[in-house]
Short mmCIF file of C-alpha atoms in Angstrom, two decimals:
data_model
loop_
_atom_site.label_atom_id
_atom_site.label_comp_id
_atom_site.label_asym_id
_atom_site.label_seq_id
_atom_site.Cartn_x
_atom_site.Cartn_y
_atom_site.Cartn_z
CA MET Z 353 8.23 24.49 2.72
CA ILE Z 354 8.39 23.97 -1.04
CA VAL Z 355 8.70 27.46 -2.51
CA GLY Z 356 9.42 29.29 -5.74
CA GLY Z 357 7.47 27.01 -8.05
CA ARG Z 358 4.37 27.06 -10.20
CA VAL Z 359 2.00 25.10 -7.98
CA VAL Z 360 -0.91 23.38 -9.72
CA ALA Z 361 -3.84 23.74 -7.33
CA PRO Z 362 -7.13 21.96 -8.14
CA ASP Z 363 -8.60 24.93 -10.00
CA ARG Z 364 -5.66 27.11 -11.05
CA VAL Z 365 -1.89 27.42 -11.36
CA LEU Z 366 -0.29 29.49 -8.61
CA ASP Z 367 2.71 31.35 -9.96
CA ASP Z 368 5.35 31.82 -7.27
CA GLY Z 369 3.39 29.23 -5.28
CA TRP Z 370 4.34 27.35 -2.16
CA LEU Z 371 3.34 24.36 -0.05
CA ALA Z 372 3.70 24.05 3.71
CA ILE Z 373 4.17 20.43 4.77
CA ALA Z 374 4.22 18.84 8.21
CA ALA Z 375 3.84 15.29 9.53
CA GLY Z 376 3.45 13.89 6.02
CA LYS Z 377 0.57 16.17 5.08
CA ILE Z 378 0.00 19.41 3.22
CA VAL Z 379 -1.00 22.00 5.81
CA GLN Z 380 -1.22 25.09 3.62
CA VAL Z 381 -1.10 26.08 -0.06
CA GLY Z 382 -0.45 29.65 -1.15
CA SER Z 383 1.41 32.08 -3.39
CA GLY Z 384 3.55 35.12 -2.84
CA ALA Z 385 5.53 35.53 0.37
CA PRO Z 386 5.63 32.18 2.23
CA PRO Z 387 5.98 31.72 6.00
CA ASP Z 388 9.55 32.02 7.23
CA ILE Z 389 10.37 28.36 7.91
CA ASP Z 390 12.72 25.77 6.34
CA ARG Z 391 12.50 26.05 2.58
CA VAL Z 392 13.28 24.04 -0.53
CA ASP Z 393 13.40 26.43 -3.48
CA VAL Z 394 12.37 24.77 -6.75
CA ASP Z 395 13.30 27.79 -8.85
CA GLY Z 396 10.27 28.04 -11.14
CA CYS Z 397 9.63 24.33 -11.58
CA LEU Z 398 6.11 22.95 -11.90
CA VAL Z 399 4.73 21.38 -8.73
CA VAL Z 400 1.95 18.82 -9.26
CA PRO Z 401 0.23 16.15 -7.18
CA GLY Z 402 1.77 12.69 -7.07
CA PHE Z 403 0.54 10.58 -9.97
CA VAL Z 404 -2.07 7.87 -9.42
CA ASP Z 405 -1.85 4.84 -11.76
CA THR Z 406 -4.82 2.47 -11.72
CA HIS Z 407 -3.43 0.00 -14.27
CA CYS Z 408 0.19 -1.20 -14.06
CA HIS Z 409 1.74 -4.67 -14.46
CA GLY Z 410 5.31 -3.93 -13.39
CA GLY Z 411 8.52 -2.03 -14.05
CA GLY Z 412 12.22 -1.90 -13.37
CA GLY Z 413 12.53 -5.49 -14.57
CA GLY Z 414 9.97 -6.63 -12.00
CA SER Z 415 6.51 -8.05 -12.70
CA PHE Z 416 3.47 -7.93 -10.43
CA SER Z 417 2.76 -11.51 -11.55
CA SER Z 418 5.80 -12.60 -9.53
CA SER Z 419 5.61 -14.00 -6.02
CA ASN Z 420 9.08 -12.67 -5.18
CA PRO Z 421 8.73 -9.78 -2.70
CA GLU Z 422 11.96 -8.12 -3.89
CA GLU Z 423 10.80 -8.19 -7.50
CA LEU Z 424 7.41 -6.73 -6.56
CA LEU Z 425 9.03 -3.89 -4.63
CA ARG Z 426 11.43 -3.23 -7.50
CA ALA Z 427 8.44 -2.64 -9.77
CA VAL Z 428 6.82 -0.25 -7.30
CA ARG Z 429 10.01 1.73 -6.80
CA ALA Z 430 10.68 2.04 -10.53
CA HIS Z 431 7.39 3.88 -10.98
CA ARG Z 432 7.76 5.86 -7.80
CA ARG Z 433 10.97 7.39 -9.15
CA HIS Z 434 8.86 8.72 -11.99
CA GLY Z 435 6.32 10.36 -9.71
CA THR Z 436 3.71 7.64 -9.21
CA THR Z 437 2.97 7.86 -5.49
CA THR Z 438 -0.20 5.72 -5.60
CA MET Z 439 -0.82 2.68 -7.79
CA LEU Z 440 -2.71 -0.56 -8.26
CA GLY Z 441 -0.81 -3.74 -9.02
CA SER Z 442 -2.35 -5.34 -12.11
CA LEU Z 443 -2.34 -9.06 -12.94
CA VAL Z 444 -2.85 -10.60 -16.37
CA SER Z 445 -4.90 -13.76 -16.93
CA ASP Z 446 -3.64 -16.99 -15.38
CA PRO Z 447 -5.23 -20.19 -14.04
CA ILE Z 448 -7.24 -19.52 -10.90
CA PRO Z 449 -4.81 -21.28 -8.49
CA VAL Z 450 -1.94 -19.24 -9.90
CA LEU Z 451 -3.92 -16.01 -9.62
CA ARG Z 452 -4.73 -16.78 -6.00
CA ASP Z 453 -1.02 -17.15 -5.21
CA GLN Z 454 -0.22 -13.92 -7.04
CA ILE Z 455 -3.00 -12.09 -5.20
CA ALA Z 456 -1.61 -13.33 -1.88
CA ALA Z 457 1.83 -11.94 -2.75
CA LEU Z 458 0.45 -8.56 -3.81
CA ARG Z 459 -1.69 -8.35 -0.68
CA GLU Z 460 1.50 -8.07 1.36
CA LEU Z 461 2.38 -4.87 -0.50
CA VAL Z 462 -1.13 -3.53 -0.05
CA GLN Z 463 -1.00 -4.19 3.68
CA GLU Z 464 2.39 -2.48 3.87
CA GLY Z 465 1.02 0.58 2.07
CA GLU Z 466 3.17 0.14 -1.03
CA LEU Z 467 0.15 -0.49 -3.27
CA ALA Z 468 -3.37 0.94 -3.10
CA GLY Z 469 -4.92 -2.35 -4.19
CA ILE Z 470 -5.00 -5.07 -6.82
CA HIS Z 471 -6.42 -5.03 -10.35
CA LEU Z 472 -7.34 -8.27 -12.11
CA GLU Z 473 -7.22 -7.84 -15.88
CA GLY Z 474 -8.90 -11.14 -16.71
CA PRO Z 475 -9.29 -14.08 -16.82
CA PHE Z 476 -12.89 -13.27 -17.82
CA ILE Z 477 -12.04 -11.67 -21.17
CA SER Z 478 -12.70 -12.36 -24.85
CA LYS Z 479 -10.42 -14.73 -26.73
CA ALA Z 480 -11.09 -12.65 -29.83
CA ARG Z 481 -9.62 -9.56 -28.11
CA CYS Z 482 -7.21 -11.14 -25.63
CA GLY Z 483 -4.17 -9.10 -26.70
CA ALA Z 484 -1.18 -10.17 -24.62
CA HIS Z 485 -3.16 -12.65 -22.51
CA ASP Z 486 -2.67 -16.39 -23.00
CA PRO Z 487 -5.94 -17.65 -24.59
CA ALA Z 488 -5.54 -20.95 -22.75
CA THR Z 489 -6.06 -19.20 -19.41
CA LEU Z 490 -9.33 -17.44 -20.32
CA ILE Z 491 -12.62 -18.61 -18.82
CA GLU Z 492 -16.21 -17.45 -18.54
CA PRO Z 493 -17.16 -15.93 -15.20
CA ASP Z 494 -19.33 -17.75 -12.70
CA THR Z 495 -20.38 -16.78 -9.20
CA ALA Z 496 -18.17 -19.30 -7.42
CA THR Z 497 -15.00 -18.37 -9.32
CA VAL Z 498 -15.55 -14.64 -8.86
CA ASN Z 499 -16.13 -15.24 -5.15
CA ALA Z 500 -12.96 -17.33 -4.95
CA LEU Z 501 -10.84 -14.53 -6.39
CA LEU Z 502 -12.46 -11.85 -4.26
CA GLY Z 503 -11.99 -14.09 -1.22
CA ALA Z 504 -8.30 -14.45 -1.99
CA GLY Z 505 -8.07 -10.67 -2.12
CA ARG Z 506 -9.68 -10.21 1.29
CA GLY Z 507 -10.90 -6.76 0.36
CA ASP Z 508 -7.74 -5.67 -1.47
CA ILE Z 509 -8.99 -6.31 -5.01
CA ARG Z 510 -10.14 -2.90 -6.21
CA MET Z 511 -10.86 -3.51 -9.91
CA VAL Z 512 -11.64 -6.42 -12.23
CA THR Z 513 -11.62 -6.13 -16.03
CA LEU Z 514 -13.97 -8.44 -17.95
CA ALA Z 515 -15.81 -8.84 -21.25
CA PRO Z 516 -19.54 -8.54 -20.49
CA GLU Z 517 -20.65 -10.47 -23.59
CA LEU Z 518 -19.31 -13.70 -22.10
CA HIS Z 519 -21.82 -16.12 -20.59
CA GLY Z 520 -22.31 -14.90 -17.02
CA GLY Z 521 -20.69 -11.55 -17.77
CA ILE Z 522 -23.54 -9.25 -16.75
CA LYS Z 523 -24.14 -11.25 -13.59
CA ALA Z 524 -20.44 -10.98 -12.75
CA VAL Z 525 -20.50 -7.21 -13.26
CA ARG Z 526 -23.39 -6.95 -10.81
CA GLN Z 527 -21.61 -9.25 -8.36
CA LEU Z 528 -18.45 -7.14 -8.45
CA ALA Z 529 -20.30 -3.85 -8.11
CA GLU Z 530 -22.32 -5.12 -5.16
CA SER Z 531 -19.06 -6.27 -3.54
CA GLY Z 532 -17.61 -2.76 -3.78
CA VAL Z 533 -15.18 -3.69 -6.55
CA ILE Z 534 -14.83 -1.58 -9.69
CA ALA Z 535 -16.15 -3.53 -12.66
CA ALA Z 536 -14.23 -2.49 -15.77
CA ILE Z 537 -15.14 -3.36 -19.34
CA GLY Z 538 -12.21 -4.35 -21.53
CA HIS Z 539 -10.73 -6.95 -23.86
CA THR Z 540 -14.21 -7.20 -25.30
CA ASP Z 541 -15.66 -8.07 -28.68
CA GLY Z 542 -19.13 -7.03 -27.57
CA VAL Z 543 -21.55 -4.89 -29.52
CA GLU Z 544 -23.32 -1.88 -28.03
CA ASP Z 545 -26.37 -3.93 -27.05
CA GLN Z 546 -24.11 -6.12 -24.90
CA ILE Z 547 -22.18 -3.23 -23.36
CA ILE Z 548 -25.06 -1.03 -22.20
CA PRO Z 549 -26.61 -3.75 -19.94
CA ALA Z 550 -23.22 -4.11 -18.25
CA ILE Z 551 -23.12 -0.39 -17.54
CA ASP Z 552 -26.67 -0.60 -16.17
CA ALA Z 553 -25.47 -3.48 -13.95
CA GLY Z 554 -22.73 -1.33 -12.43
CA ALA Z 555 -19.70 -1.28 -14.71
CA SER Z 556 -17.97 2.08 -14.32
CA VAL Z 557 -14.60 1.93 -16.13
CA ALA Z 558 -13.43 1.34 -19.70
CA THR Z 559 -10.13 -0.54 -19.61
CA HIS Z 560 -7.67 1.17 -22.00
CA LEU Z 561 -10.32 2.50 -24.36
CA PHE Z 562 -9.69 1.62 -28.05
CA ASN Z 563 -7.12 -1.08 -27.26
CA ALA Z 564 -8.14 -4.76 -27.24
CA MET Z 565 -11.76 -4.09 -28.10
CA ARG Z 566 -14.05 -4.13 -31.13
CA PRO Z 567 -13.34 -1.00 -33.19
CA LEU Z 568 -15.73 1.91 -33.50
CA HIS Z 569 -17.93 1.69 -36.60
CA HIS Z 570 -20.40 4.28 -37.80
CA ARG Z 571 -23.21 1.69 -38.06
CA GLU Z 572 -22.29 -0.27 -34.92
CA PRO Z 573 -20.58 1.85 -32.25
CA GLY Z 574 -19.57 -1.22 -30.25
CA PRO Z 575 -17.84 -0.85 -26.88
CA ILE Z 576 -15.93 2.30 -27.81
CA GLY Z 577 -19.00 4.29 -28.72
CA ALA Z 578 -21.06 2.99 -25.80
CA LEU Z 579 -18.34 3.53 -23.19
CA LEU Z 580 -17.13 6.90 -24.41
CA ASP Z 581 -20.63 8.33 -24.68
CA ASP Z 582 -21.96 7.17 -21.30
CA GLU Z 583 -21.54 9.65 -18.43
CA ARG Z 584 -21.32 6.78 -15.94
CA ILE Z 585 -18.05 5.49 -17.42
CA THR Z 586 -14.53 6.65 -16.62
CA VAL Z 587 -12.26 5.96 -19.59
CA GLU Z 588 -8.68 4.79 -19.28
CA LEU Z 589 -6.27 5.95 -21.98
CA ILE Z 590 -2.72 4.67 -22.53
CA CYS Z 591 -0.95 7.92 -23.33
CA ASP Z 592 2.30 6.68 -24.88
CA LEU Z 593 1.24 7.99 -28.32
CA VAL Z 594 1.72 4.44 -29.61
CA HIS Z 595 -1.42 2.71 -28.35
CA VAL Z 596 -3.59 5.71 -29.22
CA HIS Z 597 -2.82 8.39 -31.81
CA PRO Z 598 -2.58 11.92 -30.34
CA THR Z 599 -5.60 13.11 -32.34
CA VAL Z 600 -7.74 10.18 -31.15
CA LEU Z 601 -6.55 10.69 -27.60
CA ARG Z 602 -7.47 14.37 -27.77
CA LEU Z 603 -10.91 13.57 -29.20
CA ALA Z 604 -11.61 11.03 -26.46
CA ALA Z 605 -10.36 13.26 -23.65
CA HIS Z 606 -12.41 16.20 -24.90
CA HIS Z 607 -15.58 14.12 -25.19
CA ALA Z 608 -15.17 12.37 -21.83
CA GLY Z 609 -14.07 15.59 -20.16
CA LYS Z 610 -11.97 16.02 -17.05
CA GLY Z 611 -14.55 14.22 -14.94
CA ARG Z 612 -14.19 10.92 -16.83
CA THR Z 613 -10.65 10.80 -18.24
CA VAL Z 614 -7.88 8.80 -16.57
CA LEU Z 615 -4.39 8.20 -17.92
CA ILE Z 616 -2.79 4.84 -17.20
CA THR Z 617 0.53 3.22 -18.05
CA ASP Z 618 -0.47 -0.44 -18.57
CA ALA Z 619 3.27 -0.80 -17.96
CA MET Z 620 5.02 -4.16 -17.95
CA SER Z 621 8.31 -5.26 -16.43
CA ALA Z 622 10.48 -3.69 -19.17
CA THR Z 623 9.45 -0.21 -18.04
CA ASP Z 624 12.43 1.80 -16.80
CA ALA Z 625 14.62 -1.09 -17.95
CA ALA Z 626 16.59 -2.06 -21.06
CA ASP Z 627 15.21 -3.32 -24.36
CA GLY Z 628 15.21 -7.09 -24.72
CA SER Z 629 13.09 -10.19 -24.14
CA TYR Z 630 10.61 -10.32 -21.26
CA ILE Z 631 7.68 -12.40 -20.05
CA LEU Z 632 4.20 -10.93 -19.54
CA GLY Z 633 2.08 -13.49 -17.75
CA ARG Z 634 2.84 -16.60 -19.79
CA LEU Z 635 3.81 -14.96 -23.08
CA GLU Z 636 7.17 -13.84 -24.42
CA VAL Z 637 7.48 -10.14 -25.21
CA ASP Z 638 10.08 -8.34 -27.32
CA VAL Z 639 10.91 -4.76 -26.38
CA ARG Z 640 12.54 -2.63 -29.06
CA ASP Z 641 12.97 1.13 -28.80
CA GLY Z 642 10.71 1.06 -25.77
CA VAL Z 643 7.77 -0.57 -27.60
CA ALA Z 644 6.62 -3.94 -26.21
CA THR Z 645 5.15 -6.49 -28.63
CA LEU Z 646 4.35 -10.19 -28.45
CA ALA Z 647 7.19 -12.28 -29.83
CA GLY Z 648 4.74 -14.47 -31.72
CA ASN Z 649 2.67 -11.99 -33.68
CA GLY Z 650 3.87 -8.45 -33.02
CA SER Z 651 0.75 -7.34 -31.15
CA LEU Z 652 1.24 -4.61 -28.58
CA ALA Z 653 1.90 -6.15 -25.16
CA GLY Z 654 1.37 -3.50 -22.53
CA SER Z 655 3.73 -0.55 -22.54
CA THR Z 656 6.98 0.76 -21.12
CA LEU Z 657 5.25 3.97 -20.15
CA THR Z 658 5.67 5.87 -16.89
CA MET Z 659 3.14 8.38 -15.60
CA ASP Z 660 5.45 11.35 -16.00
CA ALA Z 661 5.84 10.48 -19.70
CA ALA Z 662 2.06 10.07 -19.98
CA PHE Z 663 1.67 13.54 -18.47
CA ARG Z 664 4.19 15.05 -20.91
CA ASN Z 665 2.58 13.30 -23.84
CA MET Z 666 -0.86 14.56 -22.90
CA VAL Z 667 0.27 18.16 -22.54
CA ARG Z 668 2.70 18.37 -25.45
CA GLY Z 669 1.92 15.45 -27.70
CA ALA Z 670 -1.87 15.76 -27.56
CA GLY Z 671 -2.17 19.44 -26.64
CA ILE Z 672 -4.35 18.96 -23.56
CA ASP Z 673 -4.66 21.76 -21.00
CA LEU Z 674 -2.28 21.52 -18.04
CA LEU Z 675 -5.05 21.48 -15.42
CA ASP Z 676 -6.89 18.75 -17.32
CA ALA Z 677 -3.69 16.70 -17.55
CA VAL Z 678 -3.15 16.96 -13.78
CA ARG Z 679 -6.75 15.94 -13.26
CA ALA Z 680 -6.33 12.90 -15.53
CA THR Z 681 -3.10 11.72 -13.87
CA SER Z 682 -3.95 12.45 -10.22
CA GLY Z 683 -7.35 13.84 -9.26
CA ARG Z 684 -9.75 11.66 -11.23
CA PRO Z 685 -7.97 8.33 -10.60
CA ALA Z 686 -7.90 9.14 -6.87
CA GLU Z 687 -11.65 9.75 -6.99
CA LEU Z 688 -12.15 6.50 -8.86
CA LEU Z 689 -10.35 4.58 -6.11
CA GLY Z 690 -12.28 6.42 -3.38
CA ILE Z 691 -9.15 8.00 -1.90
CA ALA Z 692 -9.56 11.63 -3.02
CA ASP Z 693 -9.88 12.60 0.64
CA ARG Z 694 -6.29 11.39 1.12
CA THR Z 695 -4.40 12.13 -2.10
CA GLY Z 696 -4.71 13.23 -5.72
CA SER Z 697 -4.52 17.01 -5.41
CA LEU Z 698 -2.54 19.73 -3.69
CA ARG Z 699 -4.93 20.71 -0.92
CA ALA Z 700 -4.52 21.25 2.80
CA GLY Z 701 -5.20 18.10 4.78
CA LEU Z 702 -4.16 15.66 2.07
CA ALA Z 703 -1.02 13.55 1.98
CA ALA Z 704 2.12 15.36 0.87
CA ASP Z 705 2.34 13.42 -2.40
CA VAL Z 706 4.14 15.84 -4.69
CA VAL Z 707 6.10 15.75 -7.94
CA VAL Z 708 8.46 18.56 -8.90
CA LEU Z 709 8.79 18.78 -12.70
CA ASP Z 710 11.47 20.74 -14.49
CA ARG Z 711 10.84 22.95 -17.50
CA ASP Z 712 10.83 19.86 -19.72
CA LEU Z 713 8.12 18.33 -17.50
CA ARG Z 714 10.49 15.68 -16.17
CA PRO Z 715 10.55 14.81 -12.47
CA VAL Z 716 13.48 16.14 -10.50
CA LYS Z 717 12.15 15.22 -7.09
CA VAL Z 718 9.28 13.15 -5.72
CA LEU Z 719 7.70 13.48 -2.30
CA ARG Z 720 5.53 10.65 -0.97
CA GLN Z 721 3.63 11.13 2.26
CA GLY Z 722 6.04 13.88 3.21
CA GLU Z 723 9.25 11.94 2.53
CA TRP Z 724 11.57 12.40 -0.43
CA VAL Z 725 11.71 9.29 -2.57
CA LYS Z 726 15.22 7.86 -2.34
CA ASP Z 727 17.48 6.57 -5.07
CA ASP Z 728 16.02 8.74 -7.79
CA ALA Z 729 18.42 9.77 -10.53
CA ALA Z 730 17.38 13.41 -10.46
CA ALA Z 731 19.29 16.26 -8.93
CA THR Z 732 18.76 16.92 -5.25
CA LEU Z 733 16.85 20.12 -4.63
CA SER Z 734 18.25 22.73 -2.32
CA ALA Z 735 17.88 26.43 -1.72
CA THR Z 736 21.47 26.92 -2.83
CA ALA Z 737 21.25 24.79 -5.99
CA PRO Z 738 18.28 26.00 -8.03
CA LEU Z 739 17.15 23.91 -10.98
CA SER Z 740 17.36 24.89 -14.62
CA GLY Z 741 16.43 23.36 -17.96
CA ALA Z 742 15.42 24.26 -21.47
CA VAL Z 743 11.98 23.63 -22.88
CA GLU Z 744 11.84 21.23 -25.82
CA GLY Z 745 9.31 21.51 -28.61
CA GLY Z 746 7.61 18.18 -28.00
CA VAL Z 747 7.70 14.68 -26.59
CA SER Z 748 8.76 11.81 -28.79
CA VAL Z 749 7.21 8.37 -28.94
CA SER Z 750 10.28 7.02 -27.15
CA ASP Z 751 9.01 8.70 -23.98
CA GLY Z 752 6.43 5.92 -23.70
#
């Protein structure tokens, strides 16, 4: 039993709530007097579902572009300590043979249950909006190349980000959608008339809306206007308050609503690690005060964000409702991946993926599939050692 907390159920917050857990699953959710079985008292902390991150390139000094199993696991565990119990491993653009090797390495983690799948961010993206991707690795999509990558994934590639204005882009969107892969629009310089046909062809996600795409203009809405205004599109937002200003984030989240808003980290290897020099794909990245930029031109290069910081930033930095923030960090991304029947909310029958947040909305304990995540730096919960903490007035940019 987890007792004594404020439990965020799908439709309300249960004060003095509790969860009954057995065999790795939630068996009952309630409030008031709990059944008289073994208890862990969280002393008024907030209890939320485990976070689900659909866009992450690494962490803890480890990159998902590596083929080293220890480095890959280090990245997974860095985010798990911060409450991410389900995640995709994202790859940046690389030559096709290199991508195939990277996909093979990540597949091992998918098969072991450490990752929920693989996300390819490129190589079918715009050179004009390539961001932290090496322009030399970018290509236009064709049927054979898309099939080669999907074949390497053997069903484990869950999402592919591409620019639909490229030659073959719309056909590739249709090919991905018909293969059961999420086609995401991102790193695009397309105008609205090039974006809407991609949505009609089956694209369903906007990769980090606003970032690495043609800006919104009042006479040409471009990808931002088309993606944000279409009910068929789920929008990703990097909620570090660096990539997107809090006011813009709030506007986008309010317009898209809780049914279409997903927070992501877009984290790279420097996440949960020290400032310094890193490599993202093939490019050198400088990390200073937690902000990652390309060494060559100062462009943002992913983030050092974790999902717990994204959650705090959404609630305190952008002023979004608590239930909507839980939905954006757990429920909606689980639906997007087709696993909402297994995780993403605190409901009976789902996996016991749980994050206990203190009064500052920082994780003090993480439960994944009914087991406490080991090696976290937070205090161990016990009925005899209740948690305490003061509420701060806000979340600084350094949280992301």
